[in-house]
XYZ file of C-alpha atoms in Angstrom:
583
model
C 50.333 101.683 78.905
C 51.313 104.592 76.672
C 47.862 104.768 75.125
C 46.371 104.646 78.536
C 48.659 107.423 79.792
C 47.945 109.536 76.744
C 44.187 109.152 77.286
C 44.503 110.103 80.942
C 46.466 113.285 80.136
C 43.881 114.283 77.561
C 41.095 113.923 80.082
C 42.976 116.005 82.628
C 43.527 118.825 80.110
C 39.850 118.822 79.162
C 38.897 119.005 82.834
C 41.132 122.012 83.437
C 39.667 123.872 80.468
C 36.131 123.132 81.696
C 36.890 124.453 85.168
C 38.398 127.680 83.793
C 35.396 128.285 81.549
C 32.974 127.558 84.386
C 34.619 130.087 86.715
C 34.853 132.869 84.134
C 31.162 134.018 84.290
C 30.855 134.121 88.108
C 34.108 136.012 88.419
C 32.954 138.514 85.831
C 29.684 139.062 87.681
C 31.499 139.495 90.978
C 33.759 142.071 89.407
C 30.897 144.039 87.883
C 28.875 144.006 91.084
C 31.799 145.120 93.161
C 32.487 147.934 90.683
C 28.834 149.041 90.795
C 28.809 148.870 94.583
C 31.938 150.951 94.774
C 30.396 153.459 92.327
C 27.255 153.666 94.429
C 29.240 154.184 97.619
C 31.240 156.969 96.029
C 30.247 160.612 96.730
C 27.785 161.502 93.916
C 29.614 164.789 93.351
C 32.859 162.912 92.611
C 31.371 160.577 90.021
C 32.425 161.093 86.378
C 29.876 161.620 83.663
C 29.717 162.732 80.026
C 26.988 165.095 78.890
C 25.875 166.751 75.624
C 22.955 169.179 75.953
C 21.741 171.956 73.648
C 19.142 174.480 74.774
C 17.582 172.278 77.432
C 15.506 173.615 80.329
C 17.431 173.832 83.574
C 15.197 171.319 85.354
C 15.584 168.840 82.435
C 19.364 169.312 82.464
C 19.575 168.546 86.183
C 17.424 165.482 85.624
C 19.894 164.224 82.944
C 22.847 164.812 85.264
C 21.136 162.820 87.994
C 20.414 159.907 85.666
C 24.014 159.864 84.397
C 25.426 159.955 87.896
C 22.777 157.575 89.315
C 21.522 159.944 92.025
C 18.720 162.498 92.505
C 18.723 166.275 93.006
C 16.656 167.956 95.720
C 15.830 171.710 95.702
C 13.015 174.166 96.341
C 10.891 174.887 93.308
C 11.188 178.649 93.822
C 15.005 178.544 94.282
C 16.042 178.021 90.643
C 14.890 179.567 87.346
C 13.898 176.138 86.082
C 12.584 177.447 82.749
C 15.994 178.924 81.751
C 17.938 177.149 78.923
C 21.222 175.228 79.344
C 23.865 174.228 76.751
C 26.819 172.054 77.928
C 29.259 169.507 76.399
C 31.623 167.619 78.759
C 33.505 164.301 78.701
C 34.334 162.360 81.847
C 33.988 165.293 84.208
C 32.947 165.077 87.856
C 29.380 165.847 88.764
C 30.636 168.710 90.927
C 32.238 170.482 87.948
C 29.233 169.821 85.709
C 26.841 171.186 88.321
C 28.990 174.283 88.885
C 28.921 175.003 85.165
C 25.137 174.614 84.992
C 24.204 176.507 88.179
C 26.956 179.078 88.405
C 28.721 180.402 91.513
C 25.568 181.462 93.372
C 24.708 177.935 94.523
C 26.317 175.121 96.465
C 25.617 171.382 96.598
C 25.592 169.051 99.567
C 25.248 165.258 99.510
C 22.875 163.368 101.737
C 23.239 159.670 100.992
C 22.597 159.274 97.279
C 20.916 162.701 97.056
C 22.422 166.046 96.119
C 20.762 169.024 97.795
C 21.081 172.364 95.992
C 21.236 175.432 98.197
C 21.981 179.086 97.690
C 25.615 179.901 98.460
C 26.073 181.415 101.903
C 28.119 184.357 100.592
C 25.549 185.376 97.998
C 23.345 188.346 98.890
C 19.728 187.964 97.834
C 17.569 191.019 97.398
C 14.448 190.676 99.508
C 11.159 190.689 97.682
C 9.061 193.817 98.135
C 6.558 193.678 100.956
C 3.668 194.412 98.581
C 2.957 194.427 94.863
C 0.331 196.725 93.386
C -2.024 195.232 90.829
C -4.430 197.698 89.220
C -6.618 198.113 86.192
C -10.141 198.703 84.948
C -13.273 196.540 84.851
C -15.464 197.045 81.797
C -18.676 195.660 80.342
C -17.683 193.126 77.672
C -20.680 194.135 75.533
C -20.838 197.918 75.847
C -17.284 198.711 76.945
C -18.629 200.869 79.766
C -16.759 201.006 83.064
C -18.199 198.790 85.828
C -18.349 200.255 89.301
C -18.645 198.540 92.669
C -17.314 195.156 91.453
C -15.462 192.911 93.893
C -11.900 191.743 93.129
C -10.756 188.974 95.472
C -7.481 187.019 95.680
C -7.930 183.425 96.865
C -4.360 183.011 98.149
C -3.987 186.148 100.272
C -7.728 186.654 100.954
C -7.276 190.326 100.083
C -9.963 192.245 98.261
C -10.685 195.478 96.461
C -13.648 197.188 94.842
C -13.809 199.161 91.636
C -14.587 202.857 91.999
C -17.237 204.797 90.017
C -14.748 205.013 87.125
C -14.303 201.211 87.057
C -10.726 201.441 88.418
C -9.428 199.051 91.086
C -6.193 198.674 93.068
C -5.219 195.469 94.891
C -2.170 195.256 97.145
C -0.701 191.703 97.009
C 2.128 190.203 99.103
C 5.522 190.751 97.465
C 6.620 187.114 97.608
C 3.367 185.823 96.100
C 4.149 184.045 92.836
C 0.551 183.499 91.697
C -2.728 185.302 92.256
C -6.120 183.748 91.541
C -8.438 186.704 91.072
C -12.183 186.234 91.495
C -14.045 189.153 89.934
C -17.745 189.319 90.789
C -20.508 191.800 90.168
C -24.268 191.495 90.430
C -25.663 191.255 86.915
C -22.468 189.706 85.463
C -20.981 186.225 85.240
C -18.197 185.526 87.760
C -14.705 185.638 86.233
C -11.508 183.868 87.423
C -8.088 185.053 86.207
C -4.652 183.673 87.248
C -1.712 186.119 87.061
C 1.867 186.452 88.317
C 1.966 189.699 90.334
C 5.713 190.024 89.778
C 5.177 190.219 86.021
C 1.687 191.722 85.667
C 0.945 195.084 87.254
C -1.788 196.425 84.978
C -4.826 194.247 84.210
C -8.075 195.333 82.539
C -10.881 192.743 82.476
C -14.148 192.640 80.565
C -17.108 191.072 82.394
C -19.841 189.298 80.486
C -23.348 190.464 81.536
C -26.277 188.194 82.174
C -28.602 187.954 79.168
C -31.440 190.052 80.545
C -34.592 189.553 78.491
C -36.363 192.596 77.049
C -33.956 194.967 78.756
C -31.696 197.503 77.020
C -27.964 197.029 77.384
C -27.542 200.427 79.017
C -29.698 199.363 81.979
C -27.931 196.080 82.724
C -25.845 197.509 85.502
C -27.860 197.621 88.741
C -27.372 200.561 91.062
C -26.138 199.004 94.283
C -26.401 202.284 96.131
C -30.175 202.065 95.864
C -30.558 198.272 96.083
C -32.438 197.041 99.147
C -31.090 193.481 99.353
C -29.978 194.168 102.937
C -32.810 196.514 103.817
C -34.840 193.554 105.054
C -31.925 192.189 107.095
C -32.309 194.022 110.419
C -29.460 196.330 111.459
C -27.294 195.298 108.474
C -26.950 198.722 106.875
C -26.257 200.315 110.253
C -23.780 197.754 111.641
C -22.035 196.487 108.524
C -21.528 199.649 106.520
C -22.047 200.436 102.858
C -18.543 199.483 101.652
C -18.617 196.044 103.261
C -22.145 195.425 102.018
C -21.109 196.311 98.469
C -18.034 194.070 98.638
C -19.969 190.990 99.656
C -23.213 191.741 97.864
C -21.628 190.750 94.533
C -20.842 187.250 95.818
C -23.771 184.850 95.492
C -22.213 181.967 97.435
C -19.540 181.557 100.120
C -15.951 182.083 98.971
C -14.536 179.806 101.665
C -15.688 177.598 104.511
C -13.786 178.172 107.755
C -13.866 176.177 110.988
C -14.323 179.333 113.082
C -14.729 183.092 113.116
C -14.169 185.497 115.991
C -15.300 189.090 115.622
C -15.863 192.156 117.732
C -17.895 193.912 115.043
C -18.687 192.896 111.450
C -15.552 194.611 110.078
C -13.305 193.797 113.031
C -12.611 190.085 113.134
C -10.688 187.186 111.702
C -12.432 187.403 108.322
C -12.180 191.205 108.098
C -14.179 192.972 105.400
C -14.972 189.708 103.629
C -16.684 188.150 106.647
C -19.967 188.361 104.757
C -18.546 186.033 102.108
C -17.409 183.272 104.495
C -19.301 180.287 105.903
C -18.215 179.250 109.404
C -18.613 176.122 111.489
C -18.259 178.110 114.718
C -18.778 181.847 114.989
C -18.215 183.875 118.156
C -19.365 187.470 117.812
C -18.472 189.404 120.922
C -20.739 192.318 120.032
C -21.962 191.752 116.480
C -20.958 189.500 113.620
C -21.582 189.261 109.891
C -21.124 186.095 107.800
C -22.353 184.390 104.680
C -23.688 181.508 106.749
C -23.128 179.103 109.629
C -23.029 175.321 109.664
C -22.648 174.525 113.338
C -22.818 177.078 116.172
C -23.061 180.871 116.252
C -23.112 182.912 119.452
C -23.469 186.690 119.485
C -23.346 188.987 122.481
C -25.756 191.354 120.743
C -26.375 190.630 117.054
C -25.776 187.826 114.540
C -26.212 188.658 110.842
C -25.977 185.966 108.157
C -26.550 186.616 104.475
C -27.405 183.015 103.561
C -28.292 179.847 105.499
C -27.847 178.893 109.149
C -27.716 175.216 110.122
C -27.348 174.253 113.766
C -27.675 176.560 116.793
C -27.804 180.358 116.715
C -28.005 182.421 119.914
C -27.969 186.222 120.170
C -28.455 188.565 123.091
C -30.616 190.851 120.957
C -31.235 189.935 117.318
C -30.603 187.094 114.877
C -30.959 188.154 111.241
C -30.727 185.520 108.507
C -31.079 186.197 104.793
C -31.571 182.531 103.863
C -32.998 179.434 105.576
C -32.643 178.283 109.182
C -32.426 174.604 110.108
C -32.075 173.964 113.820
C -32.560 176.165 116.887
C -32.662 179.966 116.927
C -32.785 181.980 120.163
C -32.945 185.777 120.159
C -33.238 187.928 123.243
C -35.434 190.371 121.324
C -36.059 189.099 117.822
C -35.391 186.425 115.219
C -35.790 187.535 111.604
C -35.483 185.024 108.742
C -36.036 185.989 105.113
C -36.675 182.423 103.908
C -37.816 179.179 105.580
C -37.327 177.860 109.116
C -37.102 174.176 109.950
C -36.768 173.700 113.683
C -37.330 175.819 116.784
C -37.496 179.596 117.238
C -37.557 181.453 120.556
C -37.814 185.239 120.494
C -38.035 187.351 123.613
C -40.333 189.775 121.774
C -40.898 188.618 118.231
C -40.206 185.984 115.571
C -40.570 186.898 111.915
C -40.282 184.390 109.053
C -40.821 185.552 105.473
C -41.069 181.985 104.157
C -42.523 178.811 105.651
C -42.214 177.746 109.281
C -42.026 174.057 110.095
C -41.521 173.297 113.758
C -42.086 175.243 116.983
C -42.233 179.020 117.366
C -42.385 180.878 120.670
C -42.582 184.681 120.793
C -42.886 186.756 123.935
C -45.200 189.189 122.127
C -45.695 188.186 118.501
C -45.004 185.575 115.827
C -45.289 186.520 112.157
C -44.951 183.929 109.391
C -45.540 185.091 105.858
C -45.716 181.571 104.434
C -47.241 178.385 105.806
C -46.922 177.206 109.415
C -46.551 173.489 110.038
C -46.306 172.901 113.757
C -46.965 175.145 116.747
C -47.036 178.911 117.282
C -47.128 180.306 120.827
C -47.171 184.061 121.420
C -47.815 186.204 124.455
C -50.032 188.542 122.419
C -50.436 187.803 118.730
C -49.789 185.163 116.043
C -50.105 186.240 112.422
C -49.947 183.880 109.445
C -51.309 185.156 106.100
C -51.382 181.606 104.744
C -52.384 178.196 106.052
C -51.546 176.881 109.527
C -50.956 173.140 109.501
C -50.860 172.894 113.239
C -51.790 174.993 116.273
C -51.813 178.666 117.213
C -51.882 179.792 120.858
C -51.837 183.497 121.718
C -52.557 185.602 124.780
C -54.718 187.995 122.732
C -55.245 187.015 119.092
C -54.481 184.462 116.375
C -54.802 185.433 112.726
C -54.692 183.142 109.701
C -56.230 184.159 106.347
C -55.812 180.532 105.277
C -56.723 177.183 106.799
C -55.878 176.024 110.324
C -55.458 172.272 110.404
C -55.584 171.858 114.167
C -56.263 174.406 116.925
C -56.509 178.142 117.583
C -56.553 179.345 121.202
C -56.470 183.032 122.151
C -57.290 185.159 125.167
C -59.431 187.485 123.029
C -60.084 186.258 119.494
C -59.178 183.786 116.777
C -59.511 184.498 113.074
C -59.192 181.922 110.286
C -60.210 182.915 106.781
C -60.234 179.276 105.716
C -61.164 176.047 107.441
C -60.322 174.946 110.983
C -59.453 171.274 111.299
C -59.574 171.187 115.071
C -61.197 173.769 117.329
C -61.156 177.438 118.290
C -61.240 178.784 121.843
C -61.355 182.568 122.248
C -61.977 184.715 125.287
C -64.259 186.970 123.204
C -64.677 185.901 119.608
C -63.888 183.070 117.168
C -64.133 183.506 113.424
C -63.732 180.789 110.790
C -64.661 181.718 107.238
C -64.861 178.050 106.271
C -65.701 174.841 108.048
C -64.856 173.937 111.649
C -64.306 170.216 112.052
C -64.196 170.415 115.826
C -65.838 173.066 117.975
C -65.861 176.771 118.814
C -65.994 178.259 122.308
C -66.155 182.050 122.544
C -66.803 184.293 125.513
C -69.117 186.462 123.367
C -69.620 184.995 119.905
C -68.621 182.297 117.419
C -68.849 182.489 113.653
C -68.319 179.699 111.146
C -68.885 180.402 107.463
C -69.384 176.711 106.794
C -70.393 173.706 108.801
C -69.369 172.895 112.368
C -68.561 169.253 112.959
C -68.843 169.551 116.731
C -70.535 172.366 118.638
C -70.591 176.109 119.203
C -70.787 177.767 122.630
C -70.960 181.562 122.772
C -71.821 183.891 125.621
C -74.096 185.935 123.293
C -74.437 184.321 119.864
C -73.379 181.495 117.574
C -73.546 181.620 113.771
C -72.886 178.746 111.387
C -73.168 178.934 107.608
C -73.736 175.202 107.332
C -74.698 172.229 109.461
C -74.064 171.789 113.178
C -72.822 168.298 114.041
C -73.686 168.434 117.734
C -75.283 171.521 119.289
C -75.328 175.286 119.692
C -75.576 177.056 123.048
C -75.848 180.843 122.960
C -76.766 183.363 125.644
C -79.019 185.279 123.212
C -79.180 183.622 119.797
C -78.148 180.621 117.714
C -78.241 180.551 113.939
C -77.491 177.599 111.671
C -78.036 178.007 107.961
C -78.032 174.239 107.643
C -79.206 171.391 109.828
C -78.602 170.869 113.536
C -77.904 167.244 114.436
C -78.394 167.780 118.129
C -80.005 170.759 119.812
C -80.070 174.525 120.069
C -80.413 176.395 123.375
C -80.624 180.198 123.402
C -81.960 182.875 125.737
C -84.038 184.470 122.963
C -84.016 182.868 119.519
C -82.882 179.698 117.743
C -82.981 179.290 113.982
C -82.032 176.315 111.823
C -83.177 174.403 108.781
C -83.826 170.963 110.205
C -83.287 170.092 113.849
C -82.760 166.436 114.709
C -83.079 166.992 118.425
C -84.714 169.920 120.170
C -84.785 173.687 120.432
C -85.144 175.677 123.660
C -85.625 179.416 123.434
C -88.205 182.157 123.566
C -88.473 181.919 119.804
C -87.641 178.778 117.868
C -87.569 178.840 114.089
C -86.965 175.782 111.893
C -88.190 174.040 108.779
C -88.650 170.835 110.726
C -87.870 169.471 114.163
C -87.353 165.786 114.868
C -87.844 166.084 118.624
C -89.489 168.969 120.465
C -89.389 172.740 120.744
C -89.759 174.572 124.028
C -90.383 178.295 123.677
C -92.878 181.089 123.743
C -93.114 181.048 119.971
C -92.300 178.019 117.809
C -92.334 178.603 114.085
C -91.910 175.186 112.510
C -92.501 175.285 108.767
C -93.358 171.603 108.422
C -94.705 171.080 111.942
C -98.056 171.088 113.686
C -99.896 174.451 113.358
C -103.500 175.071 114.412
C -105.532 178.300 114.981
C -108.686 177.900 117.020
C -111.509 180.406 117.701
C -114.066 179.752 120.473
C -116.060 181.063 123.431
C -116.623 180.097 127.042
C -118.474 181.258 130.110
C -115.804 183.790 131.060
C -114.866 185.411 127.767
C -117.035 185.825 124.772
C -114.274 185.475 122.212
C -111.146 183.277 122.489
C -108.254 182.796 120.072
C -105.516 180.151 120.433
C -102.462 179.240 118.354
C -100.914 175.769 118.592
C -97.460 175.196 117.000
C -94.764 172.574 117.259
C -95.011 168.871 116.730
C -98.065 166.745 117.285
C -96.166 164.893 119.992
C -95.394 168.166 121.791
C -96.583 171.650 120.921
C -96.962 175.088 122.487
C -100.276 176.874 123.024
C -100.683 180.635 122.957
C -104.221 181.845 123.838
C -106.062 185.149 124.344
C -109.684 186.141 124.994
C -111.849 189.120 125.853
C -115.320 189.983 127.228
C -116.991 193.385 127.075
C -120.401 194.799 127.816
C -122.085 197.471 129.920
C -120.004 197.540 133.088
C -118.207 194.336 132.195
C -114.744 194.183 130.516
C -112.296 191.316 130.812
C -109.183 190.113 128.962
C -107.480 186.728 129.306
C -104.255 185.253 127.940
C -102.294 182.103 128.572
C -99.474 179.771 127.588
C -99.631 176.041 127.613
C -98.335 172.798 126.215
C -100.139 169.976 124.603
C -99.748 166.667 122.849
C -101.754 164.575 120.453
C -101.392 160.842 120.820
């Protein structure tokens, strides 16, 4: 029994020790968690930390305080001098005291949850920043050192601009609170330059611009004279409406500085984009009287005038004039005129005139005139005159005249005349005259005359005359004369004379001239080089001497005859015309 009792007591003691050891770890964890929870729930400013810092940046010091106290600071980036240096050594001090030592008396802290927000103390007076800061300097040529005049200096942030004077000096007024200025310096003939400065620290800035490497040109002549440049001379009304200073400001900028959703302007210099309107590209532009922009990608409406230095994509409508220095893609409507320096892809309607200095691809309607300096692909319709110095890959219709020194791939129709220095792929219809220096694949109909320097695939009909330098595919009908330097695969009908090489049909005229005729000739005189020709001399009871000339084809020929009789008291003359055939 004693052994048994002793064994039982030993087991009980071992069990107690096991229970105590088993509960020790959970209790420790519970204690630590509760301590951490209590620490987290405590006001961050009342937490105790130890810190040793030597010459640390202010923002790094605040970051160390936050990590020690297990919270985060929040403050405006421009509120604190974050690049200043901090030295501090504290042991078990509250965050509030540590922060006061680091920041000084000019700031106060407020807790929001587990965040500490730093604010400027309410009783601290802050000097207001000046309303404007003056930045000035000189712009010089990086190669020659010469002063550069009429260069554009533009700040991206404030959208303010300045221009260097004849001495190369510039002055730019920047907002006083602006901490950073991104200066774009541009000048025709020089590479664009971007410089970032702090206006509060930099007031005098001289910049050297690197010139383009002009080939075979002396350094002294690298600077172009903008006062005599004519880049805007071909943009209608630009020099009159925009003004020399605004033109010079924007002329240095090759592309748009910014793209804006809209612009509203009364005049080019009075609007939302001010003097730099010519450097902006807009999605929507409303110009009450006149507007000036770098370009439009959307819609532009002008009460009188729209002027765009570069490209227009979309719809452009002006009460008087649309002037575009680049390309147009879309629809352009001008009450008086549309003027485009480059290409047009779309539709142009001008109350008086459309002028395109590049190619036109689409549809062009001008109340009086259309002028395209490049190639036309599509349709030109003008009340009076269409002029295209190059090829027309389409159709020209004019009330008076169409002119194309190149080819016309389809049709020319004019109330008076059509002129094509090249080939005509379709046909020409003119109230008076049609002229094609090359071939005509279709036909020509002219009230007076038709001329084709080459062949005519169809026919020619002229009130007076038709002339073809090659073959005629169908026929020629002329009130007076028809001439074909080549063959006629049909017929010729003229009031007086027909002439061709070989006629595979017939000729009807007073005089018919041909090398050969595969058909018949009807006329007073038929001169067929390889036809039937016979001269006969004879006599009869009426006239002593008779002469007859038979010409044409054996199947059908003309007869011209004459005879005379004379003697004492007897004189007679006979003549006649007839037709004959030899079977």
